[in-house]
mmCIF file of C-alpha atoms in Angstrom:
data_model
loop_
_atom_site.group_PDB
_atom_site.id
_atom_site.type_symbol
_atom_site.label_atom_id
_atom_site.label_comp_id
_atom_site.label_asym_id
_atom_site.label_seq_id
_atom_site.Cartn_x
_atom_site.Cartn_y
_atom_site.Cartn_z
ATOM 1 C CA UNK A 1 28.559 243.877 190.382
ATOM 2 C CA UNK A 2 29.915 241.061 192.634
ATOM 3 C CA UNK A 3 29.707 237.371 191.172
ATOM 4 C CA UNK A 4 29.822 234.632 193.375
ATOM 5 C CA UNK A 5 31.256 231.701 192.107
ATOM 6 C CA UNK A 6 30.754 228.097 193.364
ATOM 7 C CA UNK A 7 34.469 226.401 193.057
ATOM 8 C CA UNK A 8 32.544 222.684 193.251
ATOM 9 C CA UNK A 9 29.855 223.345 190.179
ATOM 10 C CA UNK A 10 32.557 225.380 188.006
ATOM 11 C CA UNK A 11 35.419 222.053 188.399
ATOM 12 C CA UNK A 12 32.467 219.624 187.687
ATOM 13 C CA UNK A 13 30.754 221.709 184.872
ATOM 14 C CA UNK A 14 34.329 222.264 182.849
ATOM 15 C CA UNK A 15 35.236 219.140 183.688
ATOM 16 C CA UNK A 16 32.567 217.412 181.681
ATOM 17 C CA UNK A 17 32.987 219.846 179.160
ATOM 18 C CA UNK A 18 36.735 219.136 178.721
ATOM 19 C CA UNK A 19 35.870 215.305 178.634
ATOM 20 C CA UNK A 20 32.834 215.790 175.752
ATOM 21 C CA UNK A 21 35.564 218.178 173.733
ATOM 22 C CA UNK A 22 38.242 215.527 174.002
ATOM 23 C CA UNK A 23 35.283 212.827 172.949
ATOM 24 C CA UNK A 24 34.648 215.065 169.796
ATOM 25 C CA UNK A 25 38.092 215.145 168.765
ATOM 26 C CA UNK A 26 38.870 211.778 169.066
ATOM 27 C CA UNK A 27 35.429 210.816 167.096
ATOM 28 C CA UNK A 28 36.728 213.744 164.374
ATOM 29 C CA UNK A 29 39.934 211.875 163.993
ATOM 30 C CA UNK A 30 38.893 207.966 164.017
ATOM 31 C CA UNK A 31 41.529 207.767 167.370
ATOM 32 C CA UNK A 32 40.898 205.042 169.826
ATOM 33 C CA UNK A 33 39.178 206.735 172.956
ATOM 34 C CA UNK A 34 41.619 205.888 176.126
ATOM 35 C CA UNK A 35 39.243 206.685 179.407
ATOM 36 C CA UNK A 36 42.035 206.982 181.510
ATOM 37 C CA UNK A 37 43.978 209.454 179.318
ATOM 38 C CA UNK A 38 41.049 211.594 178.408
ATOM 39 C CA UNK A 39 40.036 211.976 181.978
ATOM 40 C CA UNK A 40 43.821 213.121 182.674
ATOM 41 C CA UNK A 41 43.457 215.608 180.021
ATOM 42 C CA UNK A 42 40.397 216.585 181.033
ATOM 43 C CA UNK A 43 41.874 217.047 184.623
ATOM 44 C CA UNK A 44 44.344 219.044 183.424
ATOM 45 C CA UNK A 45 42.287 221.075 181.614
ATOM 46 C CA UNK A 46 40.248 221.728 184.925
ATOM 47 C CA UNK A 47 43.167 222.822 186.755
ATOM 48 C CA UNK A 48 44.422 225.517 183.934
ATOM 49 C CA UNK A 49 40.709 226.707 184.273
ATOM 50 C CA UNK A 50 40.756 227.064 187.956
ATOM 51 C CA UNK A 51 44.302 228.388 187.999
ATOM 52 C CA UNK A 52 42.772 231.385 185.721
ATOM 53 C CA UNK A 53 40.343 232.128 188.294
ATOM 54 C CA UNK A 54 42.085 231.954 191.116
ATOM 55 C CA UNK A 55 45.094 233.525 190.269
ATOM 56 C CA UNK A 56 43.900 236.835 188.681
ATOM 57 C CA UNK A 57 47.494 238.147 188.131
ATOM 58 C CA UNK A 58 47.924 235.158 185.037
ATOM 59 C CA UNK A 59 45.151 237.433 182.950
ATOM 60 C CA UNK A 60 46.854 240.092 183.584
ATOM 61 C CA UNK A 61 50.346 239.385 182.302
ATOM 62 C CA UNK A 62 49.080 240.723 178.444
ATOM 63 C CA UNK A 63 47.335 238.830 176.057
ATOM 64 C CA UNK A 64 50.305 237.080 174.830
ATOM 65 C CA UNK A 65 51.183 235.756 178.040
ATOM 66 C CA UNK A 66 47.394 234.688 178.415
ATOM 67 C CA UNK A 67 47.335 233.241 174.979
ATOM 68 C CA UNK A 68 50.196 231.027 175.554
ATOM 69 C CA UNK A 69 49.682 229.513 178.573
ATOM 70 C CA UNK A 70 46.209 228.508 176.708
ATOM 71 C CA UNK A 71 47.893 226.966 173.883
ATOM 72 C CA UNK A 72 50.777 224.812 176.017
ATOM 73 C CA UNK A 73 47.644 224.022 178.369
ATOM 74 C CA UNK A 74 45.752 222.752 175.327
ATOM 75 C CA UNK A 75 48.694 220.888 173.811
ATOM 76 C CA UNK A 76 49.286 219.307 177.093
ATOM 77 C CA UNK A 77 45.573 218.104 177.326
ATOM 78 C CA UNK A 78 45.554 216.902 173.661
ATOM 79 C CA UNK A 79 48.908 215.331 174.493
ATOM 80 C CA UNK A 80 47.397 213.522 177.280
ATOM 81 C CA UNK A 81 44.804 212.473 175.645
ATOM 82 C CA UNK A 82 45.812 210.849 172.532
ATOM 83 C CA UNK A 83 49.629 210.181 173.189
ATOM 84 C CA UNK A 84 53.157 210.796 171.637
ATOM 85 C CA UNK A 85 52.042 211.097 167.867
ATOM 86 C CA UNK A 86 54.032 212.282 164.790
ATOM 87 C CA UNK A 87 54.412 216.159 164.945
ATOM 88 C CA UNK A 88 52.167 216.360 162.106
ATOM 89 C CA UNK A 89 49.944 214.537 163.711
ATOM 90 C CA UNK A 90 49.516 216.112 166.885
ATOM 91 C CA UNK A 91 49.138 219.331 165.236
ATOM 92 C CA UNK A 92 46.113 218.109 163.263
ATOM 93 C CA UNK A 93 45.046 216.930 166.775
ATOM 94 C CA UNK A 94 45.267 220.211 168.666
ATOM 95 C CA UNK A 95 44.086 221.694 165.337
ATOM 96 C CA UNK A 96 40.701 219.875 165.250
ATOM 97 C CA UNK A 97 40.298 220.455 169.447
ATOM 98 C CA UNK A 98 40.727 224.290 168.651
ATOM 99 C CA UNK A 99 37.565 224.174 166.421
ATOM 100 C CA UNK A 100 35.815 222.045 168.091
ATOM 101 C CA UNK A 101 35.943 224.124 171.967
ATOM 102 C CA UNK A 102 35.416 227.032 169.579
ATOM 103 C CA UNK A 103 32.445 226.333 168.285
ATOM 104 C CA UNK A 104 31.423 224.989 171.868
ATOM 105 C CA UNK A 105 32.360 228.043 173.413
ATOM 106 C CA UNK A 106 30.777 230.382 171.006
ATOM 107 C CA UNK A 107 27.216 228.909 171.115
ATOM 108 C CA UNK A 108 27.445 229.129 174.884
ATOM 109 C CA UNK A 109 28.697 232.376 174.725
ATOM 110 C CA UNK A 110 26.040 234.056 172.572
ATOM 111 C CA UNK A 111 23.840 232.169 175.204
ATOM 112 C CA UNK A 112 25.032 234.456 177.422
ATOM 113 C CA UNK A 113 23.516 237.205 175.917
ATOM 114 C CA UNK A 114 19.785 235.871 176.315
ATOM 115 C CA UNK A 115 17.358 237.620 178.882
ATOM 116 C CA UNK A 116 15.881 234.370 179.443
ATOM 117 C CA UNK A 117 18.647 232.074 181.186
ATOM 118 C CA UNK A 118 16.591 229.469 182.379
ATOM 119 C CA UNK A 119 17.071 226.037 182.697
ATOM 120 C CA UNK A 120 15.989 225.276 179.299
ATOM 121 C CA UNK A 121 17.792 227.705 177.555
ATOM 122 C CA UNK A 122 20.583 225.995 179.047
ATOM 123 C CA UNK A 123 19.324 222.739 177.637
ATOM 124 C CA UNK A 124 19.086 223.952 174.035
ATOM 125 C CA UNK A 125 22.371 225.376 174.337
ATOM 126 C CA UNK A 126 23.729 221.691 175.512
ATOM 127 C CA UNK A 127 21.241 220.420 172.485
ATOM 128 C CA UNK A 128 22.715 222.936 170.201
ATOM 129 C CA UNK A 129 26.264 221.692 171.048
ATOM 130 C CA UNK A 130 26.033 218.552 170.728
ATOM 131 C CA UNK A 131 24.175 218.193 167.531
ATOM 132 C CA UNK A 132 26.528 221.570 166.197
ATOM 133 C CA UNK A 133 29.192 219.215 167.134
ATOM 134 C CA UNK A 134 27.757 215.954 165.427
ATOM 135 C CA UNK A 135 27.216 217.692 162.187
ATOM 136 C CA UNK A 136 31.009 218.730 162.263
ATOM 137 C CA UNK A 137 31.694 215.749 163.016
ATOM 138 C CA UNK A 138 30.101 214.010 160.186
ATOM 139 C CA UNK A 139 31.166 216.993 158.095
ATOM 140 C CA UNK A 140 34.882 216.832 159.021
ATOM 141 C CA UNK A 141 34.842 212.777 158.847
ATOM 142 C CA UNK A 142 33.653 213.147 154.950
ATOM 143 C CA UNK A 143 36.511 215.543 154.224
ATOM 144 C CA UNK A 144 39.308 213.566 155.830
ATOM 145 C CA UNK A 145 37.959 210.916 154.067
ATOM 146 C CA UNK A 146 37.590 212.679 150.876
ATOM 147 C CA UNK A 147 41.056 213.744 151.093
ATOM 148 C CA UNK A 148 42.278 210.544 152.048
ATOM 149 C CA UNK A 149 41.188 209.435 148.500
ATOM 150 C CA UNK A 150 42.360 211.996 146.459
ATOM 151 C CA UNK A 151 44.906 211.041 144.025
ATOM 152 C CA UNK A 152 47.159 213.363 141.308
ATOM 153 C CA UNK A 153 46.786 211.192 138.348
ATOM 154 C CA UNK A 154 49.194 212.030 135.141
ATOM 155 C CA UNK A 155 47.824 210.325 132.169
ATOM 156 C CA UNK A 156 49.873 210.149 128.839
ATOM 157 C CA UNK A 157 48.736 210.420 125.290
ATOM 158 C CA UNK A 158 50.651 210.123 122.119
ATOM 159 C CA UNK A 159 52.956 212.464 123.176
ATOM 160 C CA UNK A 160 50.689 214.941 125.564
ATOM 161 C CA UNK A 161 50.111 214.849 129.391
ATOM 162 C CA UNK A 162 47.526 215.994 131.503
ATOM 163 C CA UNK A 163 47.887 215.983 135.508
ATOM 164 C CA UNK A 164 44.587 215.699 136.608
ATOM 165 C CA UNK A 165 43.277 215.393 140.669
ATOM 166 C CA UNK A 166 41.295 212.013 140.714
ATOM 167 C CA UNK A 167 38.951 210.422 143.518
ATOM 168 C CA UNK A 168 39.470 206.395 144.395
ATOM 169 C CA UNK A 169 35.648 205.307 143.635
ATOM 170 C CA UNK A 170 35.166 202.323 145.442
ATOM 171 C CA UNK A 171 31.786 202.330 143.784
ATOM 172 C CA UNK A 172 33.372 202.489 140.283
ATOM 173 C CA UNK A 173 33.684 198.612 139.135
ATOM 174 C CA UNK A 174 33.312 199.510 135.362
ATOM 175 C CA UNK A 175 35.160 197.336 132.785
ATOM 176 C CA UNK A 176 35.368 197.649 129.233
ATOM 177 C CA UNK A 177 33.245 194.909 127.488
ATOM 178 C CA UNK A 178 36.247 193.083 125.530
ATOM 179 C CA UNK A 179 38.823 192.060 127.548
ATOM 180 C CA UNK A 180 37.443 192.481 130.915
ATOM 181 C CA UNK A 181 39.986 195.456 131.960
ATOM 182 C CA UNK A 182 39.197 198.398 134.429
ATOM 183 C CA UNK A 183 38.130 201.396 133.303
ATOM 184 C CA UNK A 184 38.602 204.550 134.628
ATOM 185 C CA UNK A 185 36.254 207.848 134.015
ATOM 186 C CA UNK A 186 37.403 211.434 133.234
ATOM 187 C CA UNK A 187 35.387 214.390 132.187
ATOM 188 C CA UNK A 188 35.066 215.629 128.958
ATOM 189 C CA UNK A 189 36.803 218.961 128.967
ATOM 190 C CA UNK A 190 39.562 216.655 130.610
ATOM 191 C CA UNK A 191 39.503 214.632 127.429
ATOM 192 C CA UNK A 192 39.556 217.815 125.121
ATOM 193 C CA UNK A 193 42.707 219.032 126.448
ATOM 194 C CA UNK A 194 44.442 215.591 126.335
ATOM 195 C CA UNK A 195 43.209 214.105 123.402
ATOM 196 C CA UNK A 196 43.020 216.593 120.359
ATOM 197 C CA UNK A 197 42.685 213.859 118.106
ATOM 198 C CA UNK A 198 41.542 210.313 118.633
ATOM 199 C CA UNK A 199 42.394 207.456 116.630
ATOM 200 C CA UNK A 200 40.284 204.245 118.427
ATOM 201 C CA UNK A 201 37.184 204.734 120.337
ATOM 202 C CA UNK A 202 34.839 201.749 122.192
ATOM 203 C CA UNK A 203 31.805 202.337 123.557
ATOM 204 C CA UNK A 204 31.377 200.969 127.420
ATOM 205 C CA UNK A 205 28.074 200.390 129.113
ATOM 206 C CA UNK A 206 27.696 200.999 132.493
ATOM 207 C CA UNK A 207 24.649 201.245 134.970
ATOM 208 C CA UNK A 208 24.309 203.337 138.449
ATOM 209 C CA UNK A 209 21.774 203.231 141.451
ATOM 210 C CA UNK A 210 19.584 206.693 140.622
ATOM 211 C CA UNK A 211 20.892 207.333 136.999
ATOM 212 C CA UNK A 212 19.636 204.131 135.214
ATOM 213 C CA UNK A 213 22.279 202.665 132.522
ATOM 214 C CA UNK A 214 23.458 204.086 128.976
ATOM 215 C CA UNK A 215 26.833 203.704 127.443
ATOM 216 C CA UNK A 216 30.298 206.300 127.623
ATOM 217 C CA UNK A 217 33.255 206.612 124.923
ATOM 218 C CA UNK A 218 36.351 204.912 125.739
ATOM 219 C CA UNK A 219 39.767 205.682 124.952
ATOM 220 C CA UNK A 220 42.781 203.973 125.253
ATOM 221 C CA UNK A 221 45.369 205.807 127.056
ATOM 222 C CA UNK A 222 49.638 205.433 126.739
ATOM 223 C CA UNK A 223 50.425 204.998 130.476
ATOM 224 C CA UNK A 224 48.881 206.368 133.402
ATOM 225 C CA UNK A 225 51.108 207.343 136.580
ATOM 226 C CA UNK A 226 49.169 207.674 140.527
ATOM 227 C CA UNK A 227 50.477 209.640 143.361
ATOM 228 C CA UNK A 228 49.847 210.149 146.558
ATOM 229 C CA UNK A 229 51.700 213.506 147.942
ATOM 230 C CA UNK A 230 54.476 213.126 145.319
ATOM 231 C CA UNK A 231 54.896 209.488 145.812
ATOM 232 C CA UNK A 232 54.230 207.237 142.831
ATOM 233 C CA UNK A 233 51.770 204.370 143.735
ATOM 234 C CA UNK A 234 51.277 203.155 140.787
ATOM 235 C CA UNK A 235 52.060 203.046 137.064
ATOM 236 C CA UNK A 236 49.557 201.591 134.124
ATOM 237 C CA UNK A 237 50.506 200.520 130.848
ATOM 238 C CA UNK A 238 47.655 201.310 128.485
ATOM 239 C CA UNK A 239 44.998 202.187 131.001
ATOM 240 C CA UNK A 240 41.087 202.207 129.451
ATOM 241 C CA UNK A 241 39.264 205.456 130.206
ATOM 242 C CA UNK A 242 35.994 206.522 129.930
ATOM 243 C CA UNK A 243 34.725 210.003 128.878
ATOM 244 C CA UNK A 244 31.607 211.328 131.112
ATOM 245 C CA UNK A 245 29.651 214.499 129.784
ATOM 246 C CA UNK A 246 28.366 215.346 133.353
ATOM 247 C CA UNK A 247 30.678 216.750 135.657
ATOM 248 C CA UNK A 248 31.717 214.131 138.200
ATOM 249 C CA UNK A 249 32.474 217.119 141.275
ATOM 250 C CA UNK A 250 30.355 219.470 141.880
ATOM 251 C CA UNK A 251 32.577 221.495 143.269
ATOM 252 C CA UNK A 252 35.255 220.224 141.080
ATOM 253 C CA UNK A 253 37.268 218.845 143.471
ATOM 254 C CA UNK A 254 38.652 216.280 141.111
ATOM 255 C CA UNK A 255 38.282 215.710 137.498
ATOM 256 C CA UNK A 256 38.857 211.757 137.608
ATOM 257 C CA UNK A 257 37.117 208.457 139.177
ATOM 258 C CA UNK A 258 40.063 205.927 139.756
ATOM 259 C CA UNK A 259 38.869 202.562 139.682
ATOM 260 C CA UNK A 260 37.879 200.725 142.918
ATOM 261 C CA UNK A 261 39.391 198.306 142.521
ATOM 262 C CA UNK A 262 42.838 199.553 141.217
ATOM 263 C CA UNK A 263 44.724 200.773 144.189
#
């Protein structure tokens, strides 16, 4: 079957395509979007694309060969785009523009498929991409920023530790009723394997948008060390925590609420 292909639409078509992929990424990441250094990227992108079709003989050096002339081609256009970054950096970057051309490519590609390639199925494809892609987005945003508040907490107890993984709850402004210090919130089989036997106990009251007010036990830990990746951040002398019954992950993530403001 012979295709004919029309050089004009296929630059213009993967060139907006390159330049919405590039838009995604950079929304994904919180990076400043640079205009003149997507469109280069984008340009670039364009050309590698063109090159493939043009110049059969590059598909048919082995798959190798065709994979990594996609992956310098993509590193180049995310390099473009977003500048000279830390390596770890730029790998996240060309990491998140993987996933995101993936995705792209596989709803058009099981578009393909269809009997009824219309106009409109090509609309709800583009619909289907772009809302796909804002979902991820808004997915992907919540994890970086999840992770970007996780914390591993050591907390000591006449004698005992427990390393726990704790979340910085900017919504978490409790303080114990006494002296006015922050308290922090663990669960309870947290508090079991730290604190076999407790010799002070206050009782805090707190009060949360959906789950009304009521009171938690409070204990009086030794010290209380934060890290972030290794690195201490900071170190509390007799830190106040509070002991919640309900599971504060539910996907226990983290078994600790960090005070808002602590850190």
């Amino acid at each position: 079957m012979e295709i004919i292909l029309y050089l004009d639409v296929f630059v213009i078509t993967n060139l907006g395509m390159n330049v919405l992929l590039l838009w995604m990424t950079a929304k994904i990441l919180h990076a400043p979007v640079r205009r003149r250094q997507v469109a280069a990227a984008a340009a670039l992108g364009t050309i590698g694309a063109c090159m493939e079709v043009l110049l059969p003989k590059i598909r048919l050096g082995g798959w190798l060969w065709f994979a990594g002339t996609r992956v310098i081609l993509s590193a180049g256009m995310v390099f473009l785009a977003f500048g000279k970054k830390h390596p770890e950096e730029w790998m996240k970057q060309l990491l998140v523009f993987w996933i995101v051309s993936a995705a792209a490519g596989g709803v058009f590609e099981a578009a393909s498929f269809a009997r009824n390639r219309s106009l409109l199925c090509f609309l709800c494809c583009a619909a289907g991409v772009y809302f796909g892609g804002r979902a991820a987005v808004l997915f992907l945003q919540e994890s970086i920023r999840m992770q970007k508040n996780l914390y591993e907490v050591t907390l000591y107890y006449h004698g005992r530790t427990e390393q726990l993984t704790a979340l910085r709850d900017t919504g978490n402004l409790l303080y114990e009723p006494y002296g006015h210090q922050p308290v922090h919130v663990i669960t309870r089989e947290a508090a079991k394997r730290l604190c076999e036997n407790v010799d002070r106990v206050i009782y805090i009251p707190f009060s949360a948008v959906g789950t009304g007010y009521g009171i938690l036990p409070g204990i009086r830990m030794d010290a209380m060390d934060v890290r972030k990746e290794g690195v201490l951040v900071r170190h509390c002398d007799m830190p106040w925590v509070a002991v919640s019954k309900e599971p504060l992950s539910i996907r226990h993530r983290y078994e600790m609420l960090l005070h808002g403001e602590e850190l």
